[in-house]
């Protein structure tokens, strides 16, 4: 298809598609003349990934490039490729203490190992420090319960990645990146919605006359 | 204590404390002379809440004021006060369709009700649309499993709010706001950390020679 059809299919202005081409996020199409090129479904797919990163996750273009480089050239080690891609995702947290003592202690206590230099570990450290600074440190028991709920979620997610035996490594890296970045807002919104629904139930139950309403005819 | 001691205790520059006073986020101290005032632990506590909202959650000052107004003047309906405070928290999403059809259908399917005009419902709608736009819609079964894990988390959280029989309504609103805003980055970081730990385990297991390593002496 021509660039105009590609842009239409992707729901983007042609100028935006050209911009992504110039910036190297979208690979060039197959030249059909000096000024025209043909694009296919792989380009459309790539545009959807770019939109997810730039418009939904709000990545700066340089970070989006870093993610796409890990997708396109994953290298021999799948774990390293996935880690490189996920590390380019926000939030971009700087730990006050690079040893991440709170996060490291918590993971050790639960037999989890993420290796050194993990961005996720830094994010966890910063988040735990934030609670401490507000005078509400997370006690080890509560942290363990959060980890258990999140483990249930993460085990399903990790098991589903690359389950297709024909899945290429770039496909796996892309899966993980989009799974991380697009599911995060779903999880947070579901938690707030669930809070509202549960408070609502509780408020209804505690309203005077509620029992009378339901018990008497 | 004097303003200098208050600032020191809160880990903030005096100028920042004065700024929060001028903006009305921090209530005035008890005047001890024409130019001096005395502050107490309630001011220190409030400064910790302000920091959590402004520095950790990144709220614009106007939104932080909205949260604190709901804390200070909750009104007669606890549910409404909590909802008002939580709605001032980011992300500030605009739905393409105010009816939020995807989110509403999902909640109905699971017997959950958040009422009309819920910001959390809008956030869920925008998040679900983001997945669709990337060509990866969340299927109802997967959504149900996420909801189940999140319900487990949210039930504990809602049960813990206001458990103290002496808890005032402002204290409850503050609890919910800080619980929402400070725990969100913890949940996301834990999920990424868990992914890394699980991928690591899987990669180790699938490495050639792994079985030989562990089985032979």
Coordinates of C-alpha atoms in Angstrom, one line a residue:
Chain A
X1 CA 0.0 0.0 0.0
X2 CA 1.0 3.6 -0.4
X3 CA 2.0 5.8 2.5
X4 CA -1.4 7.5 2.4
X5 CA -3.2 4.2 2.8
X6 CA -0.8 3.1 5.5
X7 CA -1.4 6.3 7.5
X8 CA -5.2 5.9 7.0
X9 CA -5.1 2.3 8.3
X10 CA -3.0 3.3 11.3
X11 CA -5.3 6.3 12.1
X12 CA -2.4 8.7 11.8
X13 CA -1.7 11.8 9.7
X14 CA 0.7 11.2 6.8
X15 CA 3.0 13.8 8.2
X16 CA 3.3 11.8 11.4
X17 CA 4.2 8.6 9.5
X18 CA 6.8 10.5 7.5
X19 CA 8.2 11.8 10.8
X20 CA 8.6 8.3 12.2
X21 CA 10.3 7.2 8.9
X22 CA 12.7 10.1 9.1
X23 CA 13.5 9.4 12.7
X24 CA 14.2 5.7 11.9
X25 CA 11.4 4.3 14.1
X26 CA 9.6 3.0 11.1
X27 CA 11.7 1.1 8.5
X28 CA 11.6 2.4 4.9
X29 CA 9.1 0.8 2.5
X30 CA 10.1 -0.9 -0.8
X31 CA 10.9 1.9 -3.3
X32 CA 8.5 1.7 -6.4
X33 CA 9.8 5.0 -8.0
X34 CA 12.1 7.8 -7.0
X35 CA 9.5 9.4 -4.8
X36 CA 7.2 6.5 -3.9
X37 CA 7.4 3.4 -1.8
X38 CA 5.2 0.5 -1.0
X39 CA 4.4 -0.5 2.6
X40 CA 2.9 -3.7 4.0
X41 CA 1.3 -5.2 7.1
X42 CA 4.6 -5.2 8.9
X43 CA 4.7 -1.4 8.7
X44 CA 1.2 -1.1 9.9
X45 CA 2.1 -3.4 12.8
X46 CA 5.1 -1.3 13.6
X47 CA 3.1 1.9 13.6
X48 CA 0.7 0.3 16.2
X49 CA 3.7 -0.5 18.4
X50 CA 5.1 3.0 18.0
X51 CA 1.7 4.5 18.9
X52 CA 1.5 2.3 22.0
X53 CA 4.9 3.5 23.1
X54 CA 4.7 7.2 22.2
X55 CA 1.0 8.0 22.7
X56 CA -0.1 5.5 25.3
X57 CA 3.0 5.1 27.4
X58 CA 4.3 8.6 26.7
X59 CA 7.8 7.6 25.9
X60 CA 10.2 10.3 24.6
X61 CA 11.3 9.4 21.0
X62 CA 14.8 8.5 22.1
X63 CA 13.5 5.9 24.5
X64 CA 11.0 4.5 22.0
X65 CA 14.0 4.1 19.6
X66 CA 15.9 2.2 22.4
X67 CA 12.9 -0.2 22.8
X68 CA 12.6 -0.7 19.1
X69 CA 16.3 -1.4 18.7
X70 CA 16.0 -4.1 21.4
X71 CA 13.0 -5.6 19.4
X72 CA 14.9 -5.4 16.0
X73 CA 18.3 -6.6 17.2
X74 CA 17.6 -8.7 20.3
X75 CA 21.1 -10.4 20.1
X76 CA 21.7 -14.0 21.4
X77 CA 20.4 -13.6 25.0
X78 CA 16.5 -13.3 25.2
X79 CA 16.7 -12.3 28.9
X80 CA 19.1 -9.4 28.1
X81 CA 17.0 -8.2 25.2
X82 CA 13.8 -8.1 27.2
X83 CA 15.6 -6.4 30.1
X84 CA 17.1 -3.8 27.7
X85 CA 13.7 -3.0 26.2
X86 CA 11.8 -2.8 29.5
X87 CA 14.5 -0.6 31.0
X88 CA 13.7 2.0 28.4
X89 CA 10.2 2.3 29.7
X90 CA 9.1 5.0 32.3
X91 CA 9.3 5.8 35.1
X92 CA 12.9 7.0 35.0
X93 CA 13.8 6.8 38.7
X94 CA 17.1 7.7 40.3
X95 CA 17.8 5.9 43.6
X96 CA 19.3 8.0 46.4
X97 CA 21.3 4.8 47.2
X98 CA 22.3 2.7 44.2
X99 CA 22.4 -0.4 46.5
X100 CA 18.6 -0.2 46.7
X101 CA 18.7 -1.6 50.3
X102 CA 14.9 -1.7 50.9
X103 CA 14.0 -3.4 47.6
X104 CA 16.9 -5.8 47.8
X105 CA 16.0 -6.9 51.3
X106 CA 12.4 -7.5 50.3
X107 CA 13.3 -9.6 47.3
X108 CA 15.9 -11.6 49.3
X109 CA 13.3 -12.3 52.0
X110 CA 11.0 -13.8 49.2
X111 CA 13.8 -15.7 47.4
X112 CA 13.6 -13.5 44.3
X113 CA 16.6 -12.5 42.3
X114 CA 16.7 -9.9 39.5
X115 CA 20.5 -9.5 39.3
X116 CA 22.4 -6.2 39.6
X117 CA 21.6 -2.9 37.9
X118 CA 17.9 -3.6 37.4
X119 CA 15.8 -0.5 36.7
X120 CA 12.8 -2.2 38.1
X121 CA 14.7 -2.7 41.4
X122 CA 15.4 1.0 41.5
X123 CA 11.8 1.8 40.8
X124 CA 10.8 -0.4 43.7
X125 CA 13.3 1.2 46.0
X126 CA 12.1 4.7 45.1
X127 CA 8.5 3.7 45.7
X128 CA 9.3 2.1 49.1
X129 CA 11.2 5.3 50.1
X130 CA 8.2 7.4 49.1
X131 CA 6.0 5.5 51.6
X132 CA 8.7 5.9 54.3
X133 CA 9.0 9.7 53.6
X134 CA 5.2 10.0 54.1
X135 CA 5.5 8.3 57.4
X136 CA 3.7 5.2 56.2
X137 CA 6.4 2.5 55.6
X138 CA 5.1 -0.7 54.1
X139 CA 5.5 -3.4 56.8
X140 CA 7.1 -6.7 55.6
X141 CA 3.9 -8.6 56.0
X142 CA 1.8 -6.2 53.9
X143 CA 4.6 -6.2 51.3
X144 CA 4.6 -10.0 51.2
X145 CA 0.8 -10.0 50.5
X146 CA 1.2 -7.5 47.7
X147 CA 4.0 -9.7 46.2
X148 CA 1.8 -12.8 46.4
X149 CA -1.1 -11.1 44.5
X150 CA 1.4 -9.7 41.9
X151 CA 3.2 -13.1 41.6
X152 CA -0.1 -14.7 40.6
X153 CA -0.5 -12.1 37.8
X154 CA 3.1 -12.1 36.7
X155 CA 3.3 -15.9 36.5
X156 CA 0.4 -16.0 34.1
X157 CA 2.0 -13.2 32.1
X158 CA 5.4 -14.7 31.9
X159 CA 3.9 -18.1 31.0
X160 CA 2.0 -16.6 28.1
X161 CA 5.1 -14.9 26.5
X162 CA 6.6 -16.9 23.7
X163 CA 4.1 -19.8 24.2
X164 CA 3.7 -19.9 20.4
X165 CA 6.5 -22.2 19.3
X166 CA 6.9 -20.2 16.1
X167 CA 7.4 -16.9 18.0
X168 CA 10.5 -15.1 17.0
X169 CA 12.7 -13.4 19.6
X170 CA 11.8 -9.9 18.3
X171 CA 8.1 -10.9 18.7
X172 CA 8.8 -12.0 22.2
X173 CA 10.5 -8.7 23.1
X174 CA 7.7 -6.7 21.6
X175 CA 5.1 -8.8 23.5
X176 CA 6.8 -8.1 26.8
X177 CA 7.2 -4.4 26.2
X178 CA 3.6 -3.9 25.1
X179 CA 2.4 -6.3 27.9
X180 CA 4.3 -4.2 30.4
X181 CA 3.4 -0.8 29.2
X182 CA -0.2 -1.2 28.1
X183 CA -1.3 -3.4 31.0
X184 CA 0.0 -1.1 33.7
X185 CA -2.7 1.6 33.3
X186 CA -5.3 -1.2 33.2
X187 CA -4.1 -2.6 36.5
X188 CA -4.1 0.8 38.2
X189 CA -7.5 1.7 36.9
X190 CA -8.9 -1.7 37.9
X191 CA -7.6 -1.2 41.4
X192 CA -9.3 2.2 41.7
X193 CA -12.5 0.9 40.2
X194 CA -12.5 -2.0 42.6
X195 CA -11.9 0.3 45.6
X196 CA -14.9 2.4 44.5
X197 CA -17.1 -0.6 44.1
X198 CA -16.1 -2.1 47.5
X199 CA -16.5 1.3 49.3
X200 CA -19.9 1.6 47.7
X201 CA -21.0 -1.8 48.9
X202 CA -19.7 -1.0 52.4
X203 CA -21.4 2.4 52.6
X204 CA -24.7 0.8 51.5
X205 CA -24.4 -1.9 54.1
X206 CA -23.6 0.6 57.0
X207 CA -26.4 3.0 56.1
X208 CA -29.1 3.2 58.9
X209 CA -32.2 1.3 57.9
X210 CA -30.3 -0.9 55.5
X211 CA -30.9 -4.1 57.5
X212 CA -34.5 -3.3 58.0
X213 CA -34.8 -2.7 54.3
X214 CA -33.5 -6.1 53.4
X215 CA -34.9 -8.1 56.3
X216 CA -38.5 -7.0 56.6
X217 CA -41.0 -7.4 53.7
Chain B
X1 CA 8.3 24.6 67.0
X2 CA 9.4 27.5 64.8
X3 CA 9.1 27.4 61.1
X4 CA 12.8 26.6 60.7
X5 CA 12.5 23.5 63.0
X6 CA 9.3 22.5 61.1
X7 CA 11.1 22.7 57.8
X8 CA 14.1 20.8 59.1
X9 CA 11.9 18.0 60.5
X10 CA 10.1 17.7 57.2
X11 CA 13.3 17.7 55.2
X12 CA 12.2 20.8 53.2
X13 CA 13.7 24.3 52.7
X14 CA 12.0 27.0 54.7
X15 CA 11.1 28.8 51.5
X16 CA 9.1 25.7 50.4
X17 CA 7.2 25.6 53.7
X18 CA 6.4 29.3 53.3
X19 CA 5.2 28.7 49.8
X20 CA 2.8 26.0 51.0
X21 CA 1.6 28.3 53.7
X22 CA 1.0 31.1 51.2
X23 CA -0.8 28.8 48.8
X24 CA -3.1 27.6 51.6
X25 CA -2.0 23.9 51.5
X26 CA -0.5 24.2 55.0
X27 CA -2.7 25.8 57.7
X28 CA -1.2 28.9 59.5
X29 CA 0.6 28.3 62.8
X30 CA -0.4 29.8 66.1
X31 CA 0.9 33.4 66.0
X32 CA 3.4 34.1 68.8
X33 CA 4.4 37.6 67.7
X34 CA 3.7 39.9 64.7
X35 CA 6.3 38.0 62.6
X36 CA 6.5 34.5 64.2
X37 CA 4.3 31.5 64.6
X38 CA 4.4 28.2 66.4
X39 CA 3.8 24.9 64.6
X40 CA 3.1 21.5 65.9
X41 CA 3.0 17.8 64.8
X42 CA -0.2 18.3 62.8
X43 CA 1.7 20.8 60.6
X44 CA 4.6 18.2 60.2
X45 CA 2.1 15.5 59.3
X46 CA 0.4 17.8 56.8
X47 CA 3.8 18.6 55.2
X48 CA 4.4 14.8 54.7
X49 CA 1.0 14.5 53.0
X50 CA 1.8 17.5 50.7
X51 CA 5.2 16.0 49.8
X52 CA 3.6 12.6 49.0
X53 CA 1.0 14.3 46.7
X54 CA 3.3 16.9 45.1
X55 CA 6.7 15.2 45.0
X56 CA 5.8 11.5 44.8
X57 CA 2.5 11.5 42.9
X58 CA 3.5 14.6 40.9
X59 CA 0.1 16.4 41.4
X60 CA -0.2 20.0 40.2
X61 CA -0.7 22.3 43.1
X62 CA -4.4 23.0 42.2
X63 CA -5.1 19.3 42.3
X64 CA -3.3 18.8 45.6
X65 CA -5.5 21.6 47.0
X66 CA -8.6 19.8 45.8
X67 CA -7.4 16.6 47.6
X68 CA -6.6 18.5 50.8
X69 CA -10.0 20.3 50.7
X70 CA -11.7 16.9 50.6
X71 CA -9.6 15.8 53.6
X72 CA -10.3 19.0 55.6
X73 CA -14.0 19.3 54.8
X74 CA -15.2 15.8 54.0
X75 CA -18.9 16.7 54.5
X76 CA -21.5 14.2 55.7
X77 CA -21.0 11.4 53.1
X78 CA -17.7 9.5 53.5
X79 CA -18.1 7.8 50.1
X80 CA -18.5 11.2 48.3
X81 CA -15.5 12.6 50.2
X82 CA -13.2 9.7 49.3
X83 CA -14.4 9.8 45.7
X84 CA -13.8 13.6 45.4
X85 CA -10.2 13.2 46.8
X86 CA -9.3 10.2 44.6
X87 CA -10.7 11.9 41.5
X88 CA -8.1 14.7 41.9
X89 CA -5.3 12.2 41.4
X90 CA -3.6 11.6 38.1
X91 CA -3.9 10.2 35.4
X92 CA -6.3 12.8 34.0
X93 CA -7.9 10.9 31.2
X94 CA -10.5 12.1 28.8
X95 CA -12.7 9.3 27.3
X96 CA -13.4 9.4 23.6
X97 CA -16.9 8.1 24.6
X98 CA -18.2 9.4 28.0
X99 CA -20.4 6.2 28.3
X100 CA -17.2 4.2 28.8
X101 CA -18.7 1.2 27.0
X102 CA -15.7 -1.2 27.4
X103 CA -15.2 -0.6 31.1
X104 CA -18.9 -0.5 31.9
X105 CA -19.5 -3.9 30.2
X106 CA -16.5 -5.4 32.0
X107 CA -17.8 -4.3 35.4
X108 CA -21.3 -5.4 34.7
X109 CA -20.1 -8.8 33.7
X110 CA -18.4 -9.1 37.2
X111 CA -21.3 -7.6 39.2
X112 CA -19.4 -4.4 40.1
X113 CA -21.0 -1.0 40.3
X114 CA -19.1 2.4 40.7
X115 CA -22.0 4.7 39.8
X116 CA -21.9 7.3 37.0
X117 CA -19.2 9.9 36.4
X118 CA -16.4 7.8 38.0
X119 CA -13.0 9.0 37.0
X120 CA -11.6 5.5 37.6
X121 CA -14.1 4.1 35.1
X122 CA -12.8 6.6 32.5
X123 CA -9.2 5.6 33.3
X124 CA -10.1 2.0 32.7
X125 CA -11.9 2.8 29.5
X126 CA -8.9 4.7 28.2
X127 CA -6.6 1.9 29.2
X128 CA -8.7 -0.8 27.5
X129 CA -8.9 1.4 24.3
X130 CA -5.1 1.7 24.3
X131 CA -4.8 -2.1 24.1
X132 CA -7.3 -2.2 21.3
X133 CA -5.5 0.5 19.4
X134 CA -2.3 -1.5 19.6
X135 CA -4.2 -4.5 18.1
X136 CA -4.0 -6.4 21.4
X137 CA -7.5 -6.2 23.0
X138 CA -7.8 -7.8 26.4
X139 CA -10.1 -10.8 26.1
X140 CA -12.8 -11.1 28.8
X141 CA -11.2 -14.2 30.4
X142 CA -7.9 -12.4 30.8
X143 CA -9.6 -9.3 32.1
X144 CA -11.5 -11.5 34.6
X145 CA -8.3 -13.0 35.9
X146 CA -6.7 -9.5 36.4
X147 CA -9.8 -8.4 38.2
X148 CA -9.6 -11.4 40.5
X149 CA -6.0 -10.7 41.5
X150 CA -6.8 -7.0 42.0
X151 CA -9.9 -7.8 44.0
X152 CA -7.8 -9.8 46.5
X153 CA -5.5 -6.7 46.9
X154 CA -8.3 -4.2 47.0
X155 CA -10.4 -6.1 49.6
X156 CA -7.5 -6.1 52.0
X157 CA -7.0 -2.4 51.4
X158 CA -10.6 -1.4 51.8
X159 CA -10.9 -3.5 54.9
X160 CA -7.9 -1.8 56.5
X161 CA -9.3 1.7 56.0
X162 CA -11.0 3.2 59.0
X163 CA -10.5 0.0 61.0
X164 CA -9.4 2.1 63.9
X165 CA -12.8 3.0 65.6
X166 CA -11.4 6.4 66.7
X167 CA -10.4 7.3 63.1
X168 CA -11.9 10.6 62.0
X169 CA -13.3 11.0 58.5
X170 CA -10.5 13.4 57.5
X171 CA -8.1 10.7 58.6
X172 CA -9.9 8.1 56.5
X173 CA -9.9 10.3 53.4
X174 CA -6.2 11.0 53.8
X175 CA -5.6 7.2 54.3
X176 CA -7.3 6.4 51.0
X177 CA -5.6 9.1 49.0
X178 CA -2.1 8.2 50.3
X179 CA -2.9 4.5 50.0
X180 CA -3.9 5.0 46.4
X181 CA -1.1 7.3 45.3
X182 CA 1.9 5.9 47.1
X183 CA 1.1 2.2 46.6
X184 CA 0.5 2.5 42.8
X185 CA 4.2 2.8 42.0
X186 CA 5.0 0.0 44.4
X187 CA 2.6 -2.3 42.6
X188 CA 4.0 -1.5 39.2
X189 CA 7.6 -1.9 40.3
X190 CA 6.8 -5.2 42.0
X191 CA 5.2 -6.5 38.8
X192 CA 8.3 -5.6 36.8
X193 CA 10.6 -7.0 39.4
X194 CA 8.5 -10.2 39.5
X195 CA 8.7 -10.5 35.7
X196 CA 12.5 -10.2 35.7
X197 CA 12.8 -12.7 38.5
X198 CA 10.6 -15.2 36.7
X199 CA 12.2 -14.7 33.3
X200 CA 15.5 -15.2 34.9
X201 CA 14.4 -18.5 36.5
X202 CA 13.0 -19.6 33.1
X203 CA 16.1 -18.7 31.2
X204 CA 18.3 -20.5 33.7
X205 CA 16.2 -23.6 33.5
X206 CA 16.2 -23.7 29.6
X207 CA 19.9 -23.1 29.3
X208 CA 21.7 -26.1 27.7
X209 CA 23.6 -28.1 30.4
X210 CA 21.4 -26.8 33.1
X211 CA 20.0 -30.2 34.0
X212 CA 23.5 -31.8 33.8
X213 CA 24.8 -29.1 36.1
X214 CA 22.2 -29.9 38.8
X215 CA 21.9 -33.6 38.4
X216 CA 25.5 -34.8 38.1
X217 CA 28.0 -34.3 40.9

